[in-house]
Amino acid sequence: MNDDVIIEQPKESDIEALRGLFSRALAPHYDGDHDAHLSRLIEAYHADGYDTNGFNSLAQVGYVARHTPGGHPIGYINLAIKRHGTAKVSPLIVDPSARRKGVGEALLNTAPNNVRMLYCTVSQDNIEACTFFIRQGFVKVGEIHDQYRRGKTELLLQRTSSHHHLNNAASYELVRVSEPKQWRQFTEISESMHVNQPLPTVTTVTYSPLRTETDPINRKTKTAYISVSPNGQSLGGFILSKKKGGSTKLSTIVWANEDALSYLLTELTKVDEFRETVGRVYVHVPAELINTRIFQKHRWRLDALIPGLHNEHEVAAQWSTSPTSDNVAIEGVSTFMEPQNWTNYHRALREVITARQWDAFETPQELLVSLMAEVGELAEELQWKSRTFTRDLDRGRIGAEIVDIYNYLLRLSWHIDINLLETAFLKLARIKEKYPLEKARGTAKKYTELE
Ligand SMILES: CC(C)(COP(=O)(O)OP(=O)(O)OC[C@H]1O[C@@H](n2cnc3c(N)ncnc32)[C@H](O)[C@@H]1OP(=O)(O)O)[C@@H](O)C(=O)NCCC(=O)NCCS
């Protein structure tokens, strides 16, 4: 941290400077009355932090950063201390001229030690802040769409005070189960440790060397791994099964404790079956506190909550990851680039446009003309080709033209503030109404002509 940064409680004379920090830093990302927010915090500071307006917030604790005692504020943090023993960072702001010098970190370090969990929501587009919090040990626990601003996605980030580390992990080795002795140990630990579901009774199918001795239906490749130390101790293990379509299922996972589960998920990423998976690697585990925490920490994706999957009183969570997904990479901005989907594409397109300041040249009319020009280019690709087989078309060029059209359409809808997805669903509902299945099936008639 920069030595000339002083952290102090805010003073009356800071209010104007804080107001400036608030509106400049927050308005681009968040709707809402930032002035009113600041006024509420100042009111609480006057009452020794006590938040008279709070329902969940017991107290508001604020600090400013300065270069000199009593000098101009260069940063500010407020922590809303909740009655649940947690605290929300709301907000943390460093003046642009003082960023990336450790001021943000110094302010975050003011969080009291007795808070069991710190959390915040940060707009997914706010790459600076997202990266900052992730580097500070925060974990993404969810994405919230349309909560603070329509069309925006917020990341819900949290950091718990327990930072477990296995200090003897190095003495363990993950080995592929290949001998009956190892398999016996695997079955033993599955009875004494946590396991996502009990092992089936016909167990010999579950590791490759003995697989052929049993039921041919179970010939799908299954491989078991177990972590062992030189003195025969184990932290747990897992069984991998190859699935249709190139995915891999972590059909069984056995773990001694929270740290061991975390260790196993790291080791898993090093085994061949994981690295060679072309689709998703997935697992079903009970939706419980510790499992959830660890899978989130390792950036797995929650695919589904399945009530009653393994037993009728339990909800199973399906978590997945993939060797190619950026989820596995811990560092960097790309962390936030989730697997390819339209939401992420739209955000990436917006970033490309705003970074180049192209919005300045765009008007709905310009976009519309560009759109029509692209439609013309697409038409050129298909001109005189109605008798050409699809495989003989230049699909690369056609694809590129379709993308140009899509991009212009999107940009047009952004410009006139149309929520394309919502409108598309509404329109679909209308189409279904106008063209009831029983009347419209197999005919190209207009709805006014349908009997
Ligand atoms: C988020 C914020 C408070 C960080 O303050 P800061 O003083 O720059 O933070 P620090 O210097 O302690 O840490 C900087 C680290 O954050 C990450 N980071 C910050 N800006 C980044 C950027 N543009 N690109 C990549 N990483 C970035 C890096 O890990 C960086 O470390 P490095 O400089 O060694 O690479 C500051 O960017 C800010 O005020 N943003 C606007 C307000 C806001 O959005 N607040 C969050 C919502 S409450």
Coordinates of C-alpha atoms and ligand atoms in Angstrom, one line a residue:
M1 CA 0.0 0.0 0.0
N2 CA 1.0 3.6 -0.7
D3 CA 2.6 5.0 2.5
D4 CA 1.0 8.4 2.3
V5 CA -2.5 7.2 2.6
I6 CA -4.3 7.9 5.8
I7 CA -7.5 6.3 6.7
E8 CA -9.8 8.3 9.0
Q9 CA -13.4 8.7 9.9
P10 CA -15.3 11.2 7.7
K11 CA -15.7 14.8 8.8
E12 CA -18.4 17.3 8.2
S13 CA -16.1 19.1 5.8
D14 CA -15.8 16.0 3.6
I15 CA -19.5 15.9 2.6
E16 CA -19.2 17.9 -0.6
A17 CA -16.2 15.9 -1.8
L18 CA -18.1 12.6 -1.0
R19 CA -21.1 13.8 -2.9
G20 CA -18.9 14.3 -5.9
L21 CA -17.3 10.8 -5.6
F22 CA -20.7 9.2 -5.3
S23 CA -22.3 10.7 -8.3
R24 CA -19.2 10.4 -10.6
A25 CA -18.5 6.8 -9.7
L26 CA -21.9 5.3 -9.2
A27 CA -24.2 7.0 -11.7
P28 CA -22.7 5.2 -14.7
H29 CA -23.6 1.8 -13.2
Y30 CA -26.5 2.2 -10.8
D31 CA -29.9 3.9 -10.9
G32 CA -31.2 5.4 -7.7
D33 CA -30.8 8.5 -5.6
H34 CA -27.2 8.5 -4.7
D35 CA -27.5 11.8 -2.8
A36 CA -30.3 10.4 -0.6
H37 CA -28.1 7.4 0.1
L38 CA -25.2 9.6 1.2
S39 CA -27.5 11.7 3.3
R40 CA -28.8 8.6 5.1
L41 CA -25.2 7.5 5.8
I42 CA -24.2 11.0 7.1
E43 CA -27.3 11.0 9.4
A44 CA -26.1 7.7 10.8
Y45 CA -22.6 8.9 11.4
H46 CA -24.0 11.8 13.4
A47 CA -25.8 9.2 15.5
D48 CA -22.5 7.4 16.3
G49 CA -23.2 5.1 13.3
Y50 CA -26.6 3.9 14.6
D51 CA -28.9 3.6 11.5
T52 CA -32.3 4.8 12.6
N53 CA -33.7 3.9 9.1
G54 CA -32.3 0.5 9.1
F55 CA -34.4 -2.7 9.2
N56 CA -31.6 -5.1 8.6
S57 CA -28.8 -2.6 9.0
L58 CA -27.8 -1.9 12.6
A59 CA -25.0 0.5 11.9
Q60 CA -23.2 2.4 9.2
V61 CA -19.5 2.6 9.4
G62 CA -17.6 5.0 7.1
Y63 CA -14.0 5.8 6.4
V64 CA -12.2 8.1 4.1
A65 CA -8.7 7.9 2.6
R66 CA -6.5 11.0 2.3
H67 CA -3.0 11.8 1.4
T68 CA -2.6 14.1 4.5
P69 CA -4.4 14.3 7.8
G70 CA -7.6 16.3 7.3
G71 CA -6.8 16.6 3.5
H72 CA -9.1 16.1 0.5
P73 CA -10.7 12.7 0.5
I74 CA -9.3 10.4 -2.3
G75 CA -11.4 7.4 -1.3
Y76 CA -14.4 6.4 0.8
I77 CA -15.9 3.2 2.1
N78 CA -19.2 2.6 3.9
L79 CA -20.1 -0.7 5.5
A80 CA -23.6 -1.4 6.4
I81 CA -23.4 -3.7 9.5
K82 CA -26.3 -6.1 9.4
R83 CA -28.1 -7.8 12.3
H84 CA -27.2 -11.2 10.8
G85 CA -23.5 -10.7 11.6
T86 CA -22.7 -9.7 8.0
A87 CA -21.8 -6.4 6.4
K88 CA -22.5 -5.0 3.0
V89 CA -19.9 -2.8 1.2
S90 CA -22.0 0.0 0.1
P91 CA -20.2 1.8 -1.5
L92 CA -16.4 1.7 -1.9
I93 CA -15.1 4.4 -4.1
V94 CA -11.6 5.6 -4.9
D95 CA -11.0 8.8 -6.9
P96 CA -9.9 7.9 -10.4
S97 CA -6.6 9.8 -9.9
A98 CA -5.7 7.6 -6.9
R99 CA -6.7 4.2 -8.2
R100 CA -4.5 1.1 -8.4
K101 CA -2.3 2.2 -5.6
G102 CA -3.8 0.1 -2.9
V103 CA -6.3 2.7 -1.6
G104 CA -9.3 0.4 -2.2
E105 CA -7.6 -2.4 -0.4
A106 CA -6.7 -0.2 2.6
L107 CA -10.3 0.9 2.8
L108 CA -11.6 -2.6 2.6
N109 CA -9.3 -3.6 5.4
T110 CA -11.2 -1.4 7.8
A111 CA -14.0 -4.1 7.8
P112 CA -14.3 -5.3 11.4
N113 CA -13.0 -8.8 12.1
N114 CA -16.1 -9.9 13.9
V115 CA -18.2 -9.7 10.7
R116 CA -18.6 -13.3 9.5
M117 CA -19.3 -12.4 5.9
L118 CA -18.7 -9.3 3.7
Y119 CA -20.8 -8.9 0.5
C120 CA -21.6 -6.5 -2.2
T121 CA -23.3 -6.3 -5.6
V122 CA -21.3 -5.0 -8.5
S123 CA -22.5 -4.4 -12.0
Q124 CA -21.0 -7.1 -14.3
D125 CA -20.0 -4.3 -16.7
N126 CA -18.0 -2.7 -13.9
I127 CA -14.9 -4.7 -14.8
E128 CA -12.6 -2.6 -12.5
A129 CA -14.6 -3.2 -9.4
C130 CA -15.4 -6.9 -10.2
T131 CA -11.7 -7.6 -10.7
F132 CA -10.8 -5.7 -7.5
F133 CA -13.3 -7.7 -5.4
I134 CA -12.3 -11.0 -6.9
R135 CA -8.6 -10.3 -6.2
Q136 CA -9.6 -9.4 -2.7
G137 CA -10.9 -12.9 -2.1
F138 CA -14.5 -12.4 -2.9
V139 CA -16.4 -15.2 -4.6
K140 CA -19.3 -14.8 -7.1
V141 CA -22.3 -16.4 -5.6
G142 CA -24.9 -15.3 -8.2
E143 CA -25.9 -13.1 -11.0
I144 CA -29.0 -10.9 -10.6
H145 CA -30.6 -9.6 -13.7
D146 CA -32.7 -6.4 -14.0
Q147 CA -32.6 -5.6 -10.3
Y148 CA -30.9 -2.2 -10.1
R149 CA -31.3 -1.2 -13.7
R150 CA -33.2 -3.0 -16.5
G151 CA -30.9 -4.8 -18.9
K152 CA -28.1 -4.8 -16.4
T153 CA -26.6 -7.8 -14.6
E154 CA -25.2 -7.5 -11.1
L155 CA -22.8 -9.9 -9.6
L156 CA -23.4 -10.9 -6.0
L157 CA -20.0 -11.2 -4.4
Q158 CA -19.1 -12.4 -0.9
R159 CA -16.1 -13.1 1.2
T160 CA -16.4 -15.2 4.3
S161 CA -14.0 -14.8 7.2
S162 CA -13.0 -18.5 7.2
H163 CA -10.1 -18.9 4.9
H164 CA -9.3 -22.5 5.3
H165 CA -6.2 -24.0 3.7
L166 CA -5.0 -27.5 3.8
N167 CA -1.6 -27.1 5.2
N168 CA -0.6 -30.7 4.6
A169 CA -2.1 -31.0 1.1
A170 CA 1.4 -31.5 -0.4
S171 CA 1.8 -34.8 1.4
Y172 CA -1.3 -36.2 -0.4
E173 CA -1.3 -37.7 -3.9
L174 CA -4.2 -38.3 -6.1
V175 CA -3.9 -41.7 -7.7
R176 CA -6.0 -43.6 -10.2
V177 CA -7.6 -46.6 -8.5
S178 CA -6.1 -49.7 -10.2
E179 CA -5.8 -52.3 -7.5
P180 CA -8.4 -54.1 -5.4
K181 CA -6.6 -52.7 -2.3
Q182 CA -7.2 -49.1 -3.4
W183 CA -10.7 -49.9 -4.3
R184 CA -11.3 -51.3 -0.9
Q185 CA -10.0 -48.1 0.6
F186 CA -12.3 -46.1 -1.6
T187 CA -15.4 -48.0 -0.4
E188 CA -14.2 -47.7 3.2
I189 CA -13.8 -43.9 3.0
S190 CA -17.2 -43.6 1.2
E191 CA -18.7 -45.1 4.3
S192 CA -16.9 -42.9 6.8
M193 CA -16.7 -39.5 5.0
H194 CA -19.1 -37.2 3.3
V195 CA -20.4 -38.6 0.0
N196 CA -22.8 -37.2 -2.6
Q197 CA -24.7 -40.5 -2.7
P198 CA -23.9 -43.9 -1.4
L199 CA -21.9 -46.2 -3.7
P200 CA -23.9 -48.8 -5.5
T201 CA -23.6 -52.3 -4.2
V202 CA -22.2 -53.8 -7.4
T203 CA -19.1 -51.9 -6.9
T204 CA -16.6 -53.6 -9.1
V205 CA -17.9 -51.9 -12.2
T206 CA -16.7 -48.6 -10.9
Y207 CA -13.1 -48.9 -11.6
S208 CA -11.6 -49.8 -14.9
P209 CA -9.4 -52.8 -14.2
L210 CA -12.3 -54.9 -12.9
R211 CA -14.9 -53.5 -15.1
T212 CA -15.0 -56.3 -17.6
E213 CA -15.6 -58.9 -14.9
T214 CA -19.2 -57.6 -14.5
D215 CA -22.3 -56.6 -16.1
P216 CA -21.7 -55.5 -19.8
I217 CA -24.4 -52.8 -19.5
N218 CA -22.1 -51.0 -17.2
R219 CA -19.2 -51.1 -19.6
K220 CA -19.2 -47.3 -20.0
T221 CA -15.8 -46.1 -18.9
K222 CA -15.6 -45.3 -15.2
T223 CA -12.5 -44.2 -13.5
A224 CA -11.9 -43.8 -9.8
Y225 CA -9.3 -41.6 -8.1
I226 CA -8.4 -41.5 -4.5
S227 CA -6.1 -39.1 -2.6
V228 CA -3.6 -40.9 -0.4
S229 CA -0.7 -40.0 1.8
P230 CA 2.4 -42.1 2.4
N231 CA 1.0 -43.3 5.7
G232 CA -2.2 -44.5 4.0
Q233 CA -4.5 -41.6 5.0
S234 CA -7.0 -40.2 2.6
L235 CA -8.8 -36.9 2.0
G236 CA -11.4 -38.4 -0.3
G237 CA -11.8 -39.4 -3.9
F238 CA -14.1 -39.4 -6.9
I239 CA -15.4 -41.5 -9.7
L240 CA -15.7 -40.1 -13.2
S241 CA -18.1 -41.6 -15.9
K242 CA -18.1 -40.6 -19.5
K243 CA -21.5 -39.5 -20.8
K244 CA -23.1 -39.2 -24.1
G245 CA -22.2 -36.1 -26.0
G246 CA -18.7 -35.8 -24.6
S247 CA -19.7 -34.8 -21.0
T248 CA -18.2 -36.3 -17.9
K249 CA -20.1 -37.0 -14.8
L250 CA -18.5 -36.9 -11.4
S251 CA -20.8 -39.7 -10.3
T252 CA -19.4 -40.2 -6.9
I253 CA -17.4 -37.7 -4.8
V254 CA -16.2 -38.5 -1.3
W255 CA -14.6 -35.9 0.9
A256 CA -13.3 -35.7 4.5
N257 CA -14.1 -32.1 5.2
E258 CA -14.5 -28.7 3.6
D259 CA -10.8 -28.2 2.8
A260 CA -10.6 -31.7 1.4
L261 CA -13.5 -31.0 -1.0
S262 CA -11.7 -27.9 -2.2
Y263 CA -8.5 -29.8 -2.6
L264 CA -10.3 -32.5 -4.6
L265 CA -11.9 -30.0 -7.0
T266 CA -8.5 -28.5 -7.7
E267 CA -6.9 -32.0 -8.2
L268 CA -9.8 -33.0 -10.5
T269 CA -8.8 -30.3 -13.0
K270 CA -5.4 -32.0 -13.5
V271 CA -6.7 -35.5 -14.4
D272 CA -6.8 -36.6 -18.1
E273 CA -10.5 -37.5 -18.0
F274 CA -11.3 -33.9 -16.9
R275 CA -8.9 -32.2 -19.4
E276 CA -10.1 -34.3 -22.3
T277 CA -13.8 -33.6 -21.7
V278 CA -15.3 -31.7 -24.6
G279 CA -18.6 -30.8 -22.9
R280 CA -19.4 -30.2 -19.2
V281 CA -18.1 -32.0 -16.2
Y282 CA -21.0 -32.2 -13.8
V283 CA -21.9 -33.5 -10.4
H284 CA -25.0 -33.9 -8.1
V285 CA -24.4 -33.0 -4.5
P286 CA -26.8 -32.2 -1.7
A287 CA -27.6 -28.5 -1.7
E288 CA -25.9 -27.7 1.6
L289 CA -23.9 -24.8 3.0
I290 CA -20.4 -26.2 2.7
N291 CA -20.8 -27.8 -0.7
T292 CA -22.4 -24.7 -2.1
R293 CA -19.6 -22.6 -0.7
I294 CA -16.8 -24.8 -2.2
F295 CA -18.4 -25.2 -5.6
Q296 CA -18.9 -21.4 -5.9
K297 CA -15.3 -20.8 -4.8
H298 CA -14.2 -23.0 -7.6
R299 CA -16.4 -21.1 -10.0
W300 CA -18.6 -24.1 -11.0
R301 CA -21.9 -23.2 -12.4
L302 CA -25.2 -24.1 -10.7
D303 CA -27.2 -25.8 -13.5
A304 CA -30.2 -27.0 -11.5
L305 CA -31.8 -27.6 -8.1
I306 CA -33.4 -31.0 -8.2
P307 CA -35.7 -31.8 -5.3
G308 CA -35.8 -35.5 -4.3
L309 CA -33.0 -36.7 -6.7
H310 CA -31.1 -39.0 -4.3
N311 CA -33.6 -39.0 -1.5
E312 CA -37.0 -37.6 -1.0
H313 CA -36.0 -35.1 1.8
E314 CA -33.1 -33.5 0.0
V315 CA -32.5 -31.0 -2.7
A316 CA -29.6 -32.0 -5.0
A317 CA -27.7 -29.3 -6.8
Q318 CA -26.2 -30.0 -10.2
W319 CA -22.9 -28.1 -10.5
S320 CA -20.9 -28.1 -13.6
T321 CA -17.7 -26.7 -15.1
S322 CA -15.6 -27.3 -18.2
P323 CA -11.9 -27.5 -18.9
T324 CA -12.3 -24.8 -21.5
S325 CA -14.5 -22.5 -19.5
D326 CA -12.9 -19.3 -18.1
N327 CA -14.5 -20.3 -14.9
V328 CA -11.4 -22.5 -14.2
A329 CA -9.1 -19.6 -14.6
I330 CA -8.9 -17.6 -11.4
E331 CA -7.1 -14.5 -12.6
G332 CA -8.1 -11.7 -14.8
V333 CA -11.0 -9.9 -16.3
S334 CA -11.9 -12.9 -18.5
T335 CA -13.1 -14.5 -15.3
F336 CA -16.4 -12.7 -15.9
M337 CA -16.8 -14.0 -19.4
E338 CA -19.1 -16.9 -18.8
P339 CA -19.5 -19.5 -21.4
Q340 CA -20.9 -18.3 -24.7
N341 CA -24.5 -17.2 -24.5
W342 CA -26.5 -14.3 -25.8
T343 CA -26.4 -12.2 -22.7
N344 CA -22.6 -12.3 -22.6
Y345 CA -22.5 -11.6 -26.3
H346 CA -24.7 -8.6 -26.0
R347 CA -22.5 -7.3 -23.2
A348 CA -19.3 -7.9 -25.1
L349 CA -20.8 -6.1 -28.1
R350 CA -21.7 -3.1 -26.0
E351 CA -18.2 -3.0 -24.6
V352 CA -16.7 -3.0 -28.1
I353 CA -19.0 -0.1 -29.2
T354 CA -18.5 2.0 -26.1
A355 CA -14.8 1.5 -25.9
R356 CA -14.5 2.9 -29.4
Q357 CA -17.0 5.6 -28.7
W358 CA -19.0 4.6 -31.7
D359 CA -22.3 5.5 -30.0
A360 CA -21.5 9.1 -30.8
F361 CA -22.0 8.4 -34.6
E362 CA -25.0 6.3 -34.2
T363 CA -28.6 7.5 -34.8
P364 CA -31.5 5.1 -35.4
Q365 CA -31.6 6.3 -39.0
E366 CA -27.9 5.6 -39.6
L367 CA -28.3 2.2 -38.0
L368 CA -31.4 1.4 -40.0
V369 CA -29.6 2.3 -43.3
S370 CA -26.6 0.2 -42.3
L371 CA -29.0 -2.7 -41.4
M372 CA -30.6 -2.5 -44.8
A373 CA -27.2 -2.4 -46.5
E374 CA -26.2 -5.6 -44.7
V375 CA -29.5 -7.2 -45.7
G376 CA -28.5 -6.4 -49.3
E377 CA -25.2 -8.0 -48.8
L378 CA -26.8 -11.1 -47.5
A379 CA -29.1 -11.1 -50.5
E380 CA -26.1 -10.9 -52.8
E381 CA -24.7 -14.1 -51.2
L382 CA -27.9 -16.0 -52.0
Q383 CA -28.7 -14.4 -55.3
W384 CA -29.2 -17.0 -58.1
K385 CA -28.5 -19.7 -55.6
S386 CA -32.0 -21.1 -55.0
R387 CA -31.0 -24.3 -56.6
T388 CA -27.6 -24.6 -54.9
F389 CA -27.2 -27.2 -52.1
T390 CA -26.7 -25.7 -48.7
R391 CA -23.4 -27.4 -48.4
D392 CA -22.2 -25.6 -51.5
L393 CA -23.1 -22.1 -50.2
D394 CA -20.4 -19.9 -48.8
R395 CA -21.6 -20.4 -45.2
G396 CA -18.7 -18.5 -43.7
R397 CA -19.7 -15.3 -45.6
I398 CA -23.4 -15.8 -45.1
G399 CA -22.8 -16.3 -41.4
A400 CA -20.8 -13.1 -41.2
E401 CA -23.6 -11.1 -43.0
I402 CA -26.2 -12.5 -40.6
V403 CA -24.1 -11.4 -37.7
D404 CA -23.8 -7.9 -39.1
I405 CA -27.6 -7.8 -39.4
Y406 CA -28.0 -9.1 -35.9
N407 CA -25.6 -6.5 -34.5
Y408 CA -27.3 -3.6 -36.2
L409 CA -30.7 -4.8 -35.1
L410 CA -29.5 -5.0 -31.5
R411 CA -27.8 -1.5 -31.6
L412 CA -31.0 -0.1 -33.1
S413 CA -33.1 -1.5 -30.3
W414 CA -30.6 -0.2 -27.7
H415 CA -30.8 3.3 -29.3
I416 CA -34.5 3.5 -29.0
D417 CA -34.5 1.8 -25.6
I418 CA -36.4 -1.3 -26.6
N419 CA -36.0 -4.4 -24.5
L420 CA -35.6 -6.8 -27.3
L421 CA -36.0 -10.0 -25.3
E422 CA -39.1 -8.9 -23.5
T423 CA -40.6 -7.6 -26.8
A424 CA -39.8 -10.8 -28.5
F425 CA -41.6 -12.9 -25.9
L426 CA -44.6 -10.6 -26.0
K427 CA -44.7 -10.8 -29.8
L428 CA -44.4 -14.6 -29.7
A429 CA -47.4 -14.7 -27.4
R430 CA -49.3 -12.6 -29.9
I431 CA -48.4 -14.8 -32.8
K432 CA -49.6 -17.8 -30.9
E433 CA -52.9 -16.0 -30.2
K434 CA -53.4 -14.9 -33.8
Y435 CA -52.4 -18.2 -35.2
P436 CA -53.9 -21.0 -33.1
L437 CA -52.2 -24.3 -33.7
E438 CA -55.3 -26.1 -34.8
K439 CA -56.1 -23.4 -37.5
A440 CA -52.7 -22.4 -38.6
R441 CA -50.9 -25.8 -38.8
G442 CA -49.6 -26.4 -42.3
T443 CA -50.9 -23.2 -43.9
A444 CA -49.2 -20.0 -44.9
K445 CA -52.5 -18.0 -44.8
K446 CA -52.6 -14.6 -43.0
Y447 CA -54.4 -14.7 -39.7
T448 CA -57.3 -12.6 -41.1
E449 CA -58.0 -15.4 -43.6
L450 CA -57.9 -18.3 -41.1
E451 CA -61.2 -20.0 -40.7
Ligands
LIG1 C1 -13.1 -0.7 -7.3 C2 -12.2 0.4 -6.7 C3 -12.7 0.9 -5.4 C4 -10.7 -0.1 -6.6 O1 -10.0 0.9 -5.9 P1 -8.4 0.9 -6.1 O2 -7.8 1.9 -5.1 O3 -8.0 1.1 -7.5 O4 -8.0 -0.6 -5.6 P2 -6.5 -1.1 -5.2 O5 -5.5 -0.2 -5.7 O6 -6.5 -1.5 -3.8 O7 -6.5 -2.5 -6.0 C5 -6.4 -2.4 -7.4 C6 -6.6 -3.8 -7.9 O8 -7.9 -4.0 -8.4 C7 -7.9 -4.6 -9.7 N1 -8.2 -3.6 -10.7 C8 -8.6 -2.3 -10.4 N2 -8.9 -1.7 -11.6 C9 -8.6 -2.6 -12.6 C10 -8.7 -2.5 -14.0 N3 -9.1 -1.4 -14.7 N4 -8.4 -3.6 -14.7 C11 -8.0 -4.7 -14.1 N5 -7.9 -4.8 -12.8 C12 -8.2 -3.8 -12.0 C13 -6.4 -5.1 -9.9 O9 -6.3 -6.3 -9.3 C14 -5.7 -4.0 -9.1 O10 -4.4 -4.4 -8.7 P3 -3.2 -4.0 -9.7 O11 -3.3 -2.6 -9.8 O12 -2.0 -4.5 -8.8 O13 -3.4 -4.8 -10.9 C15 -12.1 1.6 -7.8 O14 -11.8 1.1 -9.0 C16 -13.4 2.4 -7.8 O15 -13.5 3.4 -7.1 N6 -14.3 2.1 -8.8 C17 -15.5 2.9 -8.9 C18 -16.5 2.8 -7.8 C19 -17.1 1.4 -7.8 O16 -17.5 0.9 -8.8 N7 -17.1 0.8 -6.6 C20 -17.7 -0.5 -6.5 C21 -19.1 -0.5 -6.2 S1 -19.5 -0.2 -4.5

